[in-house]
CSV table of N, CA, C and O in Angstrom, one decimal:
chain,number,residue,atom,x,y,z
A,1,UNK,N,0.8,-1.2,0.0
A,1,UNK,CA,0.0,0.0,0.0
A,1,UNK,C,0.9,1.2,0.0
A,1,UNK,O,1.9,1.3,0.7
A,2,UNK,N,0.4,2.2,-0.7
A,2,UNK,CA,1.1,3.5,-0.8
A,2,UNK,C,0.3,4.6,-0.1
A,2,UNK,O,-0.9,4.5,0.0
A,3,UNK,N,1.0,5.6,0.5
A,3,UNK,CA,0.2,6.7,1.0
A,3,UNK,C,0.3,7.8,0.0
A,3,UNK,O,1.4,8.2,-0.4
A,4,UNK,N,-0.8,8.3,-0.4
A,4,UNK,CA,-0.9,9.3,-1.4
A,4,UNK,C,-1.4,10.6,-0.9
A,4,UNK,O,-2.4,10.6,-0.1
A,5,UNK,N,-0.8,11.7,-1.2
A,5,UNK,CA,-1.3,13.0,-0.7
A,5,UNK,C,-2.5,13.4,-1.6
A,5,UNK,O,-2.2,13.7,-2.8
A,6,UNK,N,-3.7,13.6,-1.1
A,6,UNK,CA,-4.8,14.0,-1.9
A,6,UNK,C,-5.5,15.1,-1.2
A,6,UNK,O,-6.1,14.9,-0.2
A,7,UNK,N,-5.4,16.3,-1.8
A,7,UNK,CA,-6.0,17.5,-1.3
A,7,UNK,C,-5.8,17.7,0.2
A,7,UNK,O,-6.7,17.7,1.0
A,8,UNK,N,-4.5,17.9,0.6
A,8,UNK,CA,-4.1,18.2,1.9
A,8,UNK,C,-4.4,17.2,3.0
A,8,UNK,O,-4.5,17.5,4.1
A,9,UNK,N,-4.7,16.0,2.6
A,9,UNK,CA,-4.9,14.9,3.6
A,9,UNK,C,-4.3,13.6,3.0
A,9,UNK,O,-4.1,13.5,1.8
A,10,UNK,N,-4.0,12.7,3.8
A,10,UNK,CA,-3.4,11.5,3.4
A,10,UNK,C,-4.4,10.4,3.2
A,10,UNK,O,-5.3,10.3,4.1
A,11,UNK,N,-4.3,9.7,2.2
A,11,UNK,CA,-5.3,8.6,1.9
A,11,UNK,C,-4.5,7.4,1.5
A,11,UNK,O,-3.6,7.4,0.6
A,12,UNK,N,-4.8,6.2,2.1
A,12,UNK,CA,-4.1,5.0,1.7
A,12,UNK,C,-4.9,4.4,0.5
A,12,UNK,O,-6.1,4.3,0.5
A,13,UNK,N,-4.1,3.9,-0.5
A,13,UNK,CA,-4.7,3.3,-1.6
A,13,UNK,C,-4.1,1.9,-1.8
A,13,UNK,O,-3.0,1.7,-1.4
A,14,UNK,N,-4.9,1.0,-2.4
A,14,UNK,CA,-4.4,-0.3,-2.7
A,14,UNK,C,-3.6,-0.3,-4.0
A,14,UNK,O,-4.2,0.2,-5.0
A,15,UNK,N,-2.4,-0.8,-4.1
A,15,UNK,CA,-1.7,-0.8,-5.3
A,15,UNK,C,-1.4,-2.2,-5.8
A,15,UNK,O,-1.1,-2.4,-7.0
A,16,UNK,N,-1.6,-3.2,-5.0
A,16,UNK,CA,-1.4,-4.6,-5.4
A,16,UNK,C,-2.8,-5.1,-5.8
A,16,UNK,O,-3.7,-5.2,-5.0
A,17,UNK,N,-2.9,-5.6,-7.0
A,17,UNK,CA,-4.2,-6.1,-7.5
A,17,UNK,C,-4.6,-7.4,-6.8
A,17,UNK,O,-5.8,-7.8,-6.8
A,18,UNK,N,-3.7,-8.0,-6.1
A,18,UNK,CA,-4.0,-9.2,-5.4
A,18,UNK,C,-4.7,-9.0,-4.1
A,18,UNK,O,-5.3,-9.9,-3.5
A,19,UNK,N,-4.7,-7.7,-3.6
A,19,UNK,CA,-5.4,-7.4,-2.4
A,19,UNK,C,-6.9,-7.3,-2.6
A,19,UNK,O,-7.3,-6.8,-3.7
A,20,UNK,N,-7.7,-7.8,-1.7
A,20,UNK,CA,-9.1,-7.9,-1.9
A,20,UNK,C,-9.8,-6.5,-1.6
A,20,UNK,O,-9.4,-5.8,-0.7
A,21,UNK,N,-10.7,-6.2,-2.5
A,21,UNK,CA,-11.6,-5.0,-2.2
A,21,UNK,C,-11.1,-3.8,-3.1
A,21,UNK,O,-10.0,-3.7,-3.5
A,22,UNK,N,-12.1,-2.9,-3.2
A,22,UNK,CA,-11.8,-1.7,-4.0
A,22,UNK,C,-12.3,-0.4,-3.3
A,22,UNK,O,-12.2,0.7,-3.8
A,23,UNK,N,-12.9,-0.6,-2.0
A,23,UNK,CA,-13.4,0.5,-1.3
A,23,UNK,C,-12.2,1.3,-0.7
A,23,UNK,O,-11.1,0.7,-0.5
A,24,UNK,N,-12.5,2.6,-0.3
A,24,UNK,CA,-11.4,3.3,0.4
A,24,UNK,C,-11.1,2.6,1.7
A,24,UNK,O,-12.0,2.1,2.4
A,25,UNK,N,-9.9,2.7,2.1
A,25,UNK,CA,-9.5,1.9,3.3
A,25,UNK,C,-10.2,2.5,4.6
A,25,UNK,O,-10.4,1.8,5.5
A,26,UNK,N,-10.5,3.8,4.6
A,26,UNK,CA,-11.1,4.3,5.8
A,26,UNK,C,-12.5,3.8,6.0
A,26,UNK,O,-13.0,3.5,7.1
A,27,UNK,N,-13.2,3.5,4.8
A,27,UNK,CA,-14.5,2.9,5.0
A,27,UNK,C,-14.5,1.5,5.4
A,27,UNK,O,-15.3,1.0,6.0
A,28,UNK,N,-13.4,0.8,5.0
A,28,UNK,CA,-13.2,-0.6,5.4
A,28,UNK,C,-12.9,-0.7,6.9
A,28,UNK,O,-13.4,-1.6,7.6
A,29,UNK,N,-12.3,0.3,7.5
A,29,UNK,CA,-11.9,0.3,8.9
A,29,UNK,C,-13.1,0.8,9.8
A,29,UNK,O,-12.9,0.9,11.0
A,30,UNK,N,-14.3,1.0,9.2
A,30,UNK,CA,-15.4,1.2,10.1
A,30,UNK,C,-16.0,2.6,9.9
A,30,UNK,O,-17.1,2.9,10.5
A,31,UNK,N,-15.4,3.5,9.2
A,31,UNK,CA,-16.0,4.8,9.0
A,31,UNK,C,-16.7,4.9,7.7
A,31,UNK,O,-16.2,4.4,6.7
A,32,UNK,N,-17.9,5.5,7.7
A,32,UNK,CA,-18.6,5.6,6.4
A,32,UNK,C,-18.2,6.9,5.7
A,32,UNK,O,-17.4,7.7,6.3
A,33,UNK,N,-18.6,7.1,4.5
A,33,UNK,CA,-18.2,8.3,3.8
A,33,UNK,C,-18.6,9.6,4.4
A,33,UNK,O,-17.9,10.6,4.4
A,34,UNK,N,-19.8,9.6,5.1
A,34,UNK,CA,-20.2,10.9,5.7
A,34,UNK,C,-19.3,11.2,6.9
A,34,UNK,O,-18.9,12.4,7.1
A,35,UNK,N,-18.9,10.2,7.7
A,35,UNK,CA,-18.0,10.5,8.8
A,35,UNK,C,-16.7,10.9,8.3
A,35,UNK,O,-16.1,11.8,8.9
A,36,UNK,N,-16.2,10.3,7.3
A,36,UNK,CA,-14.9,10.7,6.7
A,36,UNK,C,-14.8,12.1,6.2
A,36,UNK,O,-13.9,12.9,6.5
A,37,UNK,N,-15.9,12.5,5.4
A,37,UNK,CA,-15.9,13.8,4.8
A,37,UNK,C,-16.0,14.9,5.9
A,37,UNK,O,-15.4,15.9,5.8
A,38,UNK,N,-16.8,14.6,7.0
A,38,UNK,CA,-16.9,15.6,8.0
A,38,UNK,C,-15.7,15.7,8.8
A,38,UNK,O,-15.3,16.8,9.3
A,39,UNK,N,-15.0,14.6,9.1
A,39,UNK,CA,-13.8,14.6,9.9
A,39,UNK,C,-12.6,15.2,9.1
A,39,UNK,O,-11.7,15.8,9.7
A,40,UNK,N,-12.6,15.1,7.8
A,40,UNK,CA,-11.6,15.7,7.0
A,40,UNK,C,-11.7,17.2,6.9
A,40,UNK,O,-10.7,17.9,6.8
A,41,UNK,N,-12.9,17.7,7.0
A,41,UNK,CA,-13.1,19.2,6.9
A,41,UNK,C,-12.6,19.9,8.2
A,41,UNK,O,-12.2,21.1,8.1
A,42,UNK,N,-12.8,19.3,9.4
A,42,UNK,CA,-12.4,20.0,10.6
A,42,UNK,C,-11.3,19.2,11.3
A,42,UNK,O,-11.2,18.0,11.4
A,43,UNK,N,-10.3,20.0,11.7
A,43,UNK,CA,-9.2,19.5,12.4
A,43,UNK,C,-9.5,19.5,13.9
A,43,UNK,O,-9.9,20.6,14.4
A,44,UNK,N,-9.4,18.4,14.6
A,44,UNK,CA,-9.7,18.4,16.0
A,44,UNK,C,-8.4,18.6,16.8
A,44,UNK,O,-7.3,18.6,16.4
A,45,UNK,N,-8.7,18.7,18.1
A,45,UNK,CA,-7.6,18.8,19.1
A,45,UNK,C,-7.1,17.4,19.5
A,45,UNK,O,-7.9,16.5,19.3
A,46,UNK,N,-6.0,17.4,20.1
A,46,UNK,CA,-5.5,16.1,20.6
A,46,UNK,C,-6.5,15.5,21.7
A,46,UNK,O,-6.7,14.3,21.7
A,47,UNK,N,-7.0,16.4,22.5
A,47,UNK,CA,-8.0,16.0,23.5
A,47,UNK,C,-9.2,15.4,22.8
A,47,UNK,O,-9.7,14.3,23.3
A,48,UNK,N,-9.7,16.0,21.8
A,48,UNK,CA,-10.9,15.4,21.1
A,48,UNK,C,-10.6,14.1,20.5
A,48,UNK,O,-11.5,13.2,20.5
A,49,UNK,N,-9.4,13.9,19.9
A,49,UNK,CA,-9.0,12.6,19.4
A,49,UNK,C,-9.0,11.5,20.5
A,49,UNK,O,-9.5,10.4,20.3
A,50,UNK,N,-8.4,11.9,21.7
A,50,UNK,CA,-8.4,10.9,22.8
A,50,UNK,C,-9.8,10.6,23.3
A,50,UNK,O,-10.1,9.5,23.6
A,51,UNK,N,-10.6,11.6,23.4
A,51,UNK,CA,-12.0,11.4,23.9
A,51,UNK,C,-12.8,10.5,23.0
A,51,UNK,O,-13.5,9.6,23.4
A,52,UNK,N,-12.6,10.8,21.7
A,52,UNK,CA,-13.3,9.9,20.7
A,52,UNK,C,-12.8,8.5,20.7
A,52,UNK,O,-13.6,7.6,20.6
A,53,UNK,N,-11.5,8.3,20.9
A,53,UNK,CA,-10.9,7.0,20.9
A,53,UNK,C,-11.4,6.2,22.1
A,53,UNK,O,-11.8,5.0,22.0
A,54,UNK,N,-11.4,6.9,23.3
A,54,UNK,CA,-11.9,6.2,24.5
A,54,UNK,C,-13.4,5.9,24.4
A,54,UNK,O,-13.9,4.9,24.8
A,55,UNK,N,-14.1,6.8,23.8
A,55,UNK,CA,-15.6,6.6,23.6
A,55,UNK,C,-15.8,5.4,22.7
A,55,UNK,O,-16.7,4.5,23.0
A,56,UNK,N,-15.1,5.3,21.6
A,56,UNK,CA,-15.2,4.1,20.7
A,56,UNK,C,-14.8,2.8,21.4
A,56,UNK,O,-15.5,1.8,21.2
A,57,UNK,N,-13.7,2.9,22.2
A,57,UNK,CA,-13.3,1.7,22.9
A,57,UNK,C,-14.4,1.3,23.9
A,57,UNK,O,-14.8,0.1,24.0
A,58,UNK,N,-15.0,2.2,24.6
A,58,UNK,CA,-16.1,1.9,25.5
A,58,UNK,C,-17.3,1.3,24.8
A,58,UNK,O,-17.9,0.4,25.3
A,59,UNK,N,-17.6,1.9,23.7
A,59,UNK,CA,-18.8,1.3,22.9
A,59,UNK,C,-18.5,-0.1,22.5
A,59,UNK,O,-19.4,-0.9,22.5
A,60,UNK,N,-17.3,-0.4,22.1
A,60,UNK,CA,-17.0,-1.8,21.8
A,60,UNK,C,-17.1,-2.7,23.0
A,60,UNK,O,-17.6,-3.9,22.9
A,61,UNK,N,-16.7,-2.3,24.2
A,61,UNK,CA,-16.8,-3.1,25.4
A,61,UNK,C,-18.3,-3.3,25.7
A,61,UNK,O,-18.7,-4.4,26.1
A,62,UNK,N,-19.1,-2.2,25.5
A,62,UNK,CA,-20.5,-2.4,25.8
A,62,UNK,C,-21.2,-3.3,24.8
A,62,UNK,O,-22.1,-4.0,25.2
A,63,UNK,N,-20.8,-3.3,23.5
A,63,UNK,CA,-21.3,-4.2,22.5
A,63,UNK,C,-21.0,-5.6,22.9
A,63,UNK,O,-21.9,-6.5,22.7
A,64,UNK,N,-19.8,-5.9,23.4
A,64,UNK,CA,-19.5,-7.3,23.8
A,64,UNK,C,-20.4,-7.7,25.0
A,64,UNK,O,-20.9,-8.8,25.0
A,65,UNK,N,-20.6,-6.8,25.9
A,65,UNK,CA,-21.5,-7.2,27.0
A,65,UNK,C,-22.9,-7.5,26.6
A,65,UNK,O,-23.5,-8.4,27.0
A,66,UNK,N,-23.4,-6.6,25.6
A,66,UNK,CA,-24.7,-6.8,25.1
A,66,UNK,C,-24.9,-8.2,24.4
A,66,UNK,O,-25.8,-8.9,24.5
A,67,UNK,N,-23.9,-8.5,23.6
A,67,UNK,CA,-23.9,-9.7,22.8
A,67,UNK,C,-23.8,-10.9,23.7
A,67,UNK,O,-24.5,-12.0,23.5
A,68,UNK,N,-23.0,-10.8,24.8
A,68,UNK,CA,-22.8,-11.9,25.7
A,68,UNK,C,-24.1,-12.2,26.5
A,68,UNK,O,-24.5,-13.3,26.7
A,69,UNK,N,-24.8,-11.1,26.9
A,69,UNK,CA,-26.1,-11.2,27.6
A,69,UNK,C,-27.1,-11.9,26.7
A,69,UNK,O,-27.9,-12.7,27.1
A,70,UNK,N,-27.1,-11.5,25.4
A,70,UNK,CA,-28.0,-12.1,24.5
A,70,UNK,C,-27.7,-13.5,24.2
A,70,UNK,O,-28.6,-14.4,24.1
A,71,UNK,N,-26.5,-13.9,24.2
A,71,UNK,CA,-26.1,-15.3,24.1
A,71,UNK,C,-26.5,-16.1,25.3
A,71,UNK,O,-27.0,-17.3,25.1
A,72,UNK,N,-26.5,-15.6,26.5
A,72,UNK,CA,-26.9,-16.3,27.7
A,72,UNK,C,-28.5,-16.4,27.7
A,72,UNK,O,-29.0,-17.5,28.0
A,73,UNK,N,-29.2,-15.3,27.4
A,73,UNK,CA,-30.6,-15.4,27.5
A,73,UNK,C,-31.3,-16.0,26.3
A,73,UNK,O,-32.3,-16.7,26.5
A,74,UNK,N,-30.8,-15.9,25.1
A,74,UNK,CA,-31.4,-16.5,23.9
A,74,UNK,C,-30.3,-17.0,23.0
A,74,UNK,O,-29.9,-16.3,22.0
A,75,UNK,N,-29.7,-18.2,23.3
A,75,UNK,CA,-28.6,-18.6,22.5
A,75,UNK,C,-28.8,-18.8,21.0
A,75,UNK,O,-27.9,-18.7,20.2
A,76,UNK,N,-30.1,-19.1,20.6
A,76,UNK,CA,-30.4,-19.4,19.2
A,76,UNK,C,-30.4,-18.1,18.4
A,76,UNK,O,-30.3,-18.2,17.2
A,77,UNK,N,-30.5,-16.9,19.0
A,77,UNK,CA,-30.6,-15.7,18.3
A,77,UNK,C,-29.2,-15.1,17.9
A,77,UNK,O,-29.1,-14.1,17.2
A,78,UNK,N,-28.1,-15.7,18.5
A,78,UNK,CA,-26.8,-15.1,18.3
A,78,UNK,C,-25.9,-16.2,17.7
A,78,UNK,O,-25.8,-17.3,18.2
A,79,UNK,N,-25.1,-15.8,16.7
A,79,UNK,CA,-24.1,-16.6,16.2
A,79,UNK,C,-22.8,-16.5,17.0
A,79,UNK,O,-22.4,-15.4,17.4
A,80,UNK,N,-22.2,-17.6,17.4
A,80,UNK,CA,-21.1,-17.6,18.3
A,80,UNK,C,-19.9,-16.9,17.6
A,80,UNK,O,-19.1,-16.3,18.3
A,81,UNK,N,-19.9,-16.9,16.3
A,81,UNK,CA,-18.8,-16.2,15.6
A,81,UNK,C,-18.9,-14.7,15.8
A,81,UNK,O,-17.9,-14.0,15.9
A,82,UNK,N,-20.1,-14.2,15.9
A,82,UNK,CA,-20.3,-12.7,16.2
A,82,UNK,C,-19.8,-12.4,17.6
A,82,UNK,O,-19.2,-11.3,17.8
A,83,UNK,N,-20.1,-13.3,18.5
A,83,UNK,CA,-19.6,-13.0,19.9
A,83,UNK,C,-18.1,-13.0,19.9
A,83,UNK,O,-17.4,-12.2,20.5
A,84,UNK,N,-17.5,-14.0,19.2
A,84,UNK,CA,-16.0,-14.1,19.2
A,84,UNK,C,-15.4,-12.9,18.5
A,84,UNK,O,-14.4,-12.3,19.0
A,85,UNK,N,-16.0,-12.4,17.4
A,85,UNK,CA,-15.5,-11.3,16.7
A,85,UNK,C,-15.6,-10.0,17.6
A,85,UNK,O,-14.7,-9.2,17.6
A,86,UNK,N,-16.7,-9.8,18.2
A,86,UNK,CA,-16.9,-8.7,19.1
A,86,UNK,C,-15.9,-8.7,20.2
A,86,UNK,O,-15.3,-7.6,20.6
A,87,UNK,N,-15.6,-9.9,20.8
A,87,UNK,CA,-14.7,-10.0,21.9
A,87,UNK,C,-13.3,-9.6,21.4
A,87,UNK,O,-12.5,-9.0,22.1
A,88,UNK,N,-12.9,-10.1,20.2
A,88,UNK,CA,-11.6,-9.9,19.7
A,88,UNK,C,-11.4,-8.4,19.4
A,88,UNK,O,-10.3,-7.8,19.7
A,89,UNK,N,-12.4,-7.7,18.8
A,89,UNK,CA,-12.3,-6.3,18.6
A,89,UNK,C,-12.2,-5.5,19.9
A,89,UNK,O,-11.4,-4.6,19.9
A,90,UNK,N,-13.0,-5.8,20.9
A,90,UNK,CA,-12.9,-5.1,22.1
A,90,UNK,C,-11.5,-5.3,22.8
A,90,UNK,O,-11.0,-4.4,23.3
A,91,UNK,N,-11.0,-6.6,22.7
A,91,UNK,CA,-9.7,-6.8,23.3
A,91,UNK,C,-8.6,-6.1,22.6
A,91,UNK,O,-7.7,-5.5,23.2
A,92,UNK,N,-8.7,-6.0,21.3
A,92,UNK,CA,-7.7,-5.3,20.5
A,92,UNK,C,-7.7,-3.8,20.8
A,92,UNK,O,-6.7,-3.1,20.9
A,93,UNK,N,-8.9,-3.2,20.9
A,93,UNK,CA,-9.0,-1.8,21.2
A,93,UNK,C,-8.5,-1.5,22.6
A,93,UNK,O,-7.9,-0.4,22.8
A,94,UNK,N,-8.8,-2.3,23.5
A,94,UNK,CA,-8.3,-2.1,24.9
A,94,UNK,C,-6.8,-2.2,24.9
A,94,UNK,O,-6.1,-1.4,25.6
A,95,UNK,N,-6.3,-3.2,24.2
A,95,UNK,CA,-4.8,-3.4,24.2
A,95,UNK,C,-4.1,-2.2,23.5
A,95,UNK,O,-3.1,-1.7,24.0
A,96,UNK,N,-4.7,-1.7,22.4
A,96,UNK,CA,-4.2,-0.5,21.8
A,96,UNK,C,-4.3,0.7,22.7
A,96,UNK,O,-3.3,1.5,22.7
A,97,UNK,N,-5.4,0.9,23.4
A,97,UNK,CA,-5.5,2.0,24.3
A,97,UNK,C,-4.5,2.0,25.4
A,97,UNK,O,-3.8,3.0,25.8
A,98,UNK,N,-4.2,0.8,25.9
A,98,UNK,CA,-3.2,0.6,27.0
A,98,UNK,C,-1.8,0.9,26.4
A,98,UNK,O,-1.0,1.6,27.1
A,99,UNK,N,-1.5,0.5,25.2
A,99,UNK,CA,-0.2,0.8,24.6
A,99,UNK,C,-0.1,2.3,24.4
A,99,UNK,O,1.0,2.9,24.7
A,100,UNK,N,-1.1,3.0,23.9
A,100,UNK,CA,-1.0,4.5,23.7
A,100,UNK,C,-0.8,5.2,25.1
A,100,UNK,O,0.0,6.1,25.2
A,101,UNK,N,-1.5,4.8,26.1
A,101,UNK,CA,-1.4,5.4,27.4
A,101,UNK,C,0.0,5.2,27.9
A,101,UNK,O,0.6,6.1,28.5
A,102,UNK,N,0.5,4.0,27.8
A,102,UNK,CA,1.9,3.7,28.3
A,102,UNK,C,2.9,4.6,27.6
A,102,UNK,O,3.8,5.1,28.2
A,103,UNK,N,2.7,4.7,26.3
A,103,UNK,CA,3.7,5.5,25.5
A,103,UNK,C,3.6,7.0,25.8
A,103,UNK,O,4.6,7.7,25.9
A,104,UNK,N,2.3,7.5,26.1
A,104,UNK,CA,2.2,8.9,26.5
A,104,UNK,C,2.8,9.1,27.8
A,104,UNK,O,3.5,10.1,28.0
A,105,UNK,N,2.7,8.2,28.7
A,105,UNK,CA,3.3,8.4,30.1
A,105,UNK,C,4.8,8.3,29.9
A,105,UNK,O,5.5,9.1,30.6
A,106,UNK,N,5.3,7.4,29.2
A,106,UNK,CA,6.8,7.3,29.0
A,106,UNK,C,7.3,8.6,28.3
A,106,UNK,O,8.3,9.1,28.7
A,107,UNK,N,6.6,9.1,27.3
A,107,UNK,CA,7.0,10.3,26.7
A,107,UNK,C,7.0,11.5,27.6
A,107,UNK,O,7.9,12.3,27.6
A,108,UNK,N,6.0,11.6,28.4
A,108,UNK,CA,5.9,12.7,29.4
A,108,UNK,C,7.0,12.6,30.4
A,108,UNK,O,7.6,13.6,30.8
A,109,UNK,N,7.3,11.4,30.9
A,109,UNK,CA,8.4,11.2,31.8
A,109,UNK,C,9.7,11.6,31.2
A,109,UNK,O,10.6,12.2,31.9
A,110,UNK,N,9.9,11.3,30.0
A,110,UNK,CA,11.2,11.7,29.3
A,110,UNK,C,11.3,13.2,29.1
A,110,UNK,O,12.4,13.8,29.3
A,111,UNK,N,10.2,13.8,28.8
A,111,UNK,CA,10.2,15.3,28.6
A,111,UNK,C,10.4,16.0,30.0
A,111,UNK,O,11.2,16.9,30.1
A,112,UNK,N,9.8,15.5,31.0
A,112,UNK,CA,9.9,16.1,32.3
A,112,UNK,C,11.3,15.9,33.0
A,112,UNK,O,11.7,16.7,33.7
A,113,UNK,N,11.9,14.8,32.7
A,113,UNK,CA,13.3,14.5,33.3
A,113,UNK,C,14.4,15.1,32.5
A,113,UNK,O,15.5,15.2,33.0
A,114,UNK,N,14.1,15.6,31.3
A,114,UNK,CA,15.2,16.1,30.4
A,114,UNK,C,15.5,17.6,30.7
A,114,UNK,O,16.4,18.2,30.2
A,115,UNK,N,14.7,18.2,31.6
A,115,UNK,CA,14.9,19.6,31.9
A,115,UNK,C,16.1,19.9,32.8
A,115,UNK,O,16.6,19.3,33.6
């Protein structure tokens, strides 16, 4: 994949024809076109990015809880693969958040001790 500069923002494009799909990569990652166009128009602050990321992580955790409860109360209405996928997404987002927090703390400590 190459990163191409397109009208003052970066967009990843598929260059290998062996890769599956032809949609924009941001839409594949969970954002629809309306969300992408509105987020491209406004630049947010670092705080807003963090709040949005934590909110999205929380929503994924709540989705897992909802699907697990549905699996317990009505097992025939839920596919076990959906439960496994939701759990994997939630675990990955939690792990990513933990890594980002650890790196932010490490960076802050390096900045504060270098004075």
